[in-house]
mmCIF file of C-alpha atoms in Angstrom:
data_model
loop_
_atom_site.group_PDB
_atom_site.id
_atom_site.type_symbol
_atom_site.label_atom_id
_atom_site.label_comp_id
_atom_site.label_asym_id
_atom_site.label_seq_id
_atom_site.Cartn_x
_atom_site.Cartn_y
_atom_site.Cartn_z
ATOM 1 C CA MET A 544 -0.110 0.015 0.010
ATOM 2 C CA LYS A 545 1.480 3.184 -0.972
ATOM 3 C CA GLY A 546 0.777 7.019 0.269
ATOM 4 C CA ARG A 547 0.101 8.060 3.774
ATOM 5 C CA LYS A 548 -0.679 5.606 6.200
ATOM 6 C CA PRO A 549 -3.765 5.342 7.641
ATOM 7 C CA THR A 550 -4.666 7.690 10.806
ATOM 8 C CA PRO A 551 -6.288 6.071 13.506
ATOM 9 C CA ALA A 552 -9.890 6.605 14.927
ATOM 10 C CA ALA A 553 -9.053 7.415 17.678
ATOM 11 C CA LEU A 554 -6.709 10.216 16.212
ATOM 12 C CA LYS A 555 -8.964 11.647 14.314
ATOM 13 C CA LYS A 556 -11.517 12.176 16.876
ATOM 14 C CA ALA A 557 -9.352 13.632 19.336
ATOM 15 C CA ARG A 558 -8.107 16.248 16.690
ATOM 16 C CA GLY A 559 -11.963 16.778 15.644
ATOM 17 C CA THR A 560 -11.921 15.454 11.900
ATOM 18 C CA ASP A 561 -14.205 12.040 13.093
ATOM 19 C CA GLN A 562 -16.492 12.260 10.106
ATOM 20 C CA PRO A 563 -18.443 9.009 9.571
ATOM 21 C CA VAL A 564 -17.184 9.188 5.897
ATOM 22 C CA ARG A 565 -13.593 9.343 7.083
ATOM 23 C CA MET A 566 -14.221 6.506 9.429
ATOM 24 C CA ASN A 567 -12.759 2.659 8.896
ATOM 25 C CA LYS A 568 -15.310 0.988 10.119
ATOM 26 C CA ASP A 569 -13.227 -2.332 10.151
ATOM 27 C CA ALA A 570 -10.596 -1.058 12.097
ATOM 28 C CA ILE A 571 -9.363 -2.449 15.235
ATOM 29 C CA GLU A 572 -10.004 -0.947 18.459
ATOM 30 C CA PRO A 573 -7.616 -2.347 20.940
ATOM 31 C CA GLY A 574 -7.979 -2.253 24.832
ATOM 32 C CA LYS A 575 -5.776 0.600 27.120
ATOM 33 C CA LEU A 576 -3.310 -0.875 29.233
ATOM 34 C CA SER A 577 -4.627 -0.452 33.122
ATOM 35 C CA LYS A 578 -1.480 -1.650 34.230
ATOM 36 C CA MET A 579 2.361 -2.610 32.557
ATOM 37 C CA PRO A 580 3.176 -6.302 32.478
ATOM 38 C CA PRO A 581 7.093 -6.518 34.073
ATOM 39 C CA ALA A 582 10.128 -6.071 31.922
ATOM 40 C CA PRO A 583 10.810 -9.624 30.294
ATOM 41 C CA GLU A 584 13.497 -11.745 32.616
ATOM 42 C CA TRP A 585 15.619 -11.588 29.293
ATOM 43 C CA PHE A 586 16.182 -7.865 29.266
ATOM 44 C CA SER A 587 20.121 -6.491 29.965
ATOM 45 C CA LYS A 588 19.710 -4.345 32.611
ATOM 46 C CA THR A 589 19.652 -1.342 30.416
ATOM 47 C CA ALA A 590 16.490 -2.280 28.367
ATOM 48 C CA LYS A 591 14.808 -2.930 32.409
ATOM 49 C CA ALA A 592 15.477 0.347 32.473
ATOM 50 C CA ILE A 593 14.226 1.959 29.412
ATOM 51 C CA TYR A 594 11.086 -0.265 29.133
ATOM 52 C CA LYS A 595 10.296 1.549 32.947
ATOM 53 C CA GLN A 596 11.193 5.119 32.122
ATOM 54 C CA LYS A 597 9.296 4.643 28.971
ATOM 55 C CA SER A 598 6.544 2.686 30.042
ATOM 56 C CA GLU A 599 5.949 5.343 33.419
ATOM 57 C CA GLU A 600 5.829 7.743 30.278
ATOM 58 C CA LEU A 601 2.834 6.188 28.076
ATOM 59 C CA MET A 602 1.094 4.602 30.513
ATOM 60 C CA LEU A 603 0.086 8.664 31.761
ATOM 61 C CA GLN A 604 -0.539 9.804 28.170
ATOM 62 C CA GLY A 605 -2.844 6.838 28.153
ATOM 63 C CA VAL A 606 -1.284 5.678 24.280
ATOM 64 C CA MET A 607 -0.124 1.845 25.584
ATOM 65 C CA SER A 608 -2.700 -0.802 24.440
ATOM 66 C CA VAL A 609 -2.526 -4.271 24.672
ATOM 67 C CA LEU A 610 -1.315 -5.145 20.747
ATOM 68 C CA ASP A 611 1.454 -2.266 21.613
ATOM 69 C CA ILE A 612 3.611 -4.557 24.104
ATOM 70 C CA ASP A 613 5.256 -6.298 21.444
ATOM 71 C CA MET A 614 6.606 -3.532 19.855
ATOM 72 C CA PHE A 615 7.274 -1.627 22.685
ATOM 73 C CA VAL A 616 9.355 -4.438 24.144
ATOM 74 C CA LEU A 617 11.011 -4.289 20.883
ATOM 75 C CA TYR A 618 11.536 -0.988 21.035
ATOM 76 C CA CYS A 619 13.389 -1.228 24.589
ATOM 77 C CA HIS A 620 15.466 -4.123 23.240
ATOM 78 C CA GLU A 621 17.151 -2.068 20.617
ATOM 79 C CA TYR A 622 17.435 0.855 22.357
ATOM 80 C CA ALA A 623 19.350 -1.002 25.043
ATOM 81 C CA THR A 624 21.498 -2.728 22.018
ATOM 82 C CA TYR A 625 22.443 0.972 20.782
ATOM 83 C CA ILE A 626 23.346 2.310 24.303
ATOM 84 C CA GLU A 627 25.238 -1.080 25.293
ATOM 85 C CA THR A 628 27.567 -1.257 22.000
ATOM 86 C CA SER A 629 27.848 3.001 22.376
ATOM 87 C CA GLU A 630 29.293 2.234 25.211
ATOM 88 C CA GLU A 631 31.632 -0.796 24.398
ATOM 89 C CA LEU A 632 32.634 1.804 21.263
ATOM 90 C CA ALA A 633 33.506 4.452 23.496
ATOM 91 C CA GLY A 634 36.286 2.101 24.924
ATOM 92 C CA ILE A 635 37.893 2.117 22.195
ATOM 93 C CA PRO A 636 39.913 5.221 21.124
ATOM 94 C CA TYR A 637 39.020 6.861 17.770
ATOM 95 C CA LYS A 638 42.539 6.189 16.188
ATOM 96 C CA ALA A 639 43.412 3.406 18.217
ATOM 97 C CA ALA A 640 45.726 0.919 15.901
ATOM 98 C CA LEU A 641 43.849 -2.374 15.875
ATOM 99 C CA SER A 642 44.733 -5.903 15.101
ATOM 100 C CA GLU A 643 42.867 -7.370 12.220
ATOM 101 C CA ALA A 644 40.989 -9.874 14.383
ATOM 102 C CA SER A 645 39.738 -6.313 16.244
ATOM 103 C CA GLU A 646 39.158 -4.265 13.663
ATOM 104 C CA LYS A 647 36.706 -6.944 12.237
ATOM 105 C CA VAL A 648 35.259 -7.503 15.467
ATOM 106 C CA HIS A 649 34.462 -3.128 15.392
ATOM 107 C CA LYS A 650 33.575 -3.357 12.474
ATOM 108 C CA ARG A 651 30.683 -5.284 13.346
ATOM 109 C CA LEU A 652 30.165 -3.628 16.937
ATOM 110 C CA THR A 653 30.189 -0.685 14.952
ATOM 111 C CA GLN A 654 27.567 -2.356 12.391
ATOM 112 C CA GLN A 655 25.186 -3.545 15.051
ATOM 113 C CA ASN A 656 25.154 -0.301 16.905
ATOM 114 C CA SER A 657 24.204 1.885 13.415
ATOM 115 C CA LYS A 658 21.423 -0.722 12.861
ATOM 116 C CA ALA A 659 19.807 -1.245 16.579
ATOM 117 C CA TRP A 660 19.938 2.855 16.501
ATOM 118 C CA GLU A 661 17.856 2.658 13.140
ATOM 119 C CA ARG A 662 15.272 0.129 13.981
ATOM 120 C CA ALA A 663 15.150 2.447 17.784
ATOM 121 C CA LYS A 664 14.365 5.894 16.017
ATOM 122 C CA SER A 665 11.796 3.456 13.569
ATOM 123 C CA ILE A 666 9.688 2.143 16.296
ATOM 124 C CA ALA A 667 10.165 5.246 18.216
ATOM 125 C CA VAL A 668 7.961 7.153 15.275
ATOM 126 C CA GLU A 669 5.111 5.237 16.175
ATOM 127 C CA PHE A 670 5.435 5.956 19.893
ATOM 128 C CA GLY A 671 5.825 9.967 19.445
ATOM 129 C CA PHE A 672 8.732 9.321 21.106
ATOM 130 C CA THR A 673 9.940 12.099 18.261
ATOM 131 C CA PRO A 674 9.512 15.339 18.201
ATOM 132 C CA SER A 675 8.011 15.634 14.724
ATOM 133 C CA SER A 676 6.179 12.280 15.672
ATOM 134 C CA ARG A 677 5.188 13.994 19.176
ATOM 135 C CA ALA A 678 3.502 16.701 16.958
ATOM 136 C CA ARG A 679 1.231 14.821 15.543
ATOM 137 C CA VAL A 680 -0.133 13.381 18.565
ATOM 138 C CA PRO A 681 -2.868 15.527 20.579
ATOM 139 C CA LYS A 682 -2.315 15.949 24.156
ATOM 140 C CA SER A 683 -4.519 13.872 26.110
ATOM 141 C CA SER A 684 -7.452 16.305 28.023
ATOM 142 C CA ASP A 685 -8.461 16.834 31.347
ATOM 143 C CA GLN A 686 -11.704 15.670 29.941
ATOM 144 C CA ASP A 687 -10.621 12.029 29.329
ATOM 145 C CA PHE A 688 -10.229 11.318 32.601
ATOM 146 C CA GLU A 689 -13.152 12.658 33.905
ATOM 147 C CA ASP A 690 -15.515 9.632 32.907
ATOM 148 C CA GLU A 691 -13.144 7.591 34.776
ATOM 149 C CA ASP A 692 -14.422 5.999 38.296
ATOM 150 C CA PHE A 693 -11.259 6.593 40.826
ATOM 151 C CA SER A 694 -13.506 5.555 44.112
#
């Protein structure tokens, strides 16, 4: 499918452009999460820290649904890989003379770092983690929470 990505119905409602002719009647309406599940056991310390920080923010914004968990886990893993490989690369002096074997490892590590960054960045856009993607997501209003029973 070419062209723009379809706009979710919830986003159209928030923008006030939810005209009946523009709404997709077959769109999936996933249930919102009331509590995030724990981070996967296999996560590194870095990935767990990212998971905790970002999940709290996404829950405050009310944008996490049951269907988003797998993609969010993937984001946390890729971003952690980027951070961990960056730290490892930072330990190697920029103009260090490396043996042939070390140079191969350095090259592989650099490629892994670059690919992890690209994958994390593309997923981050979907969650509104970049300034330009965040500009397209409306702020949650106080009236969204008025209907909830807090007693």
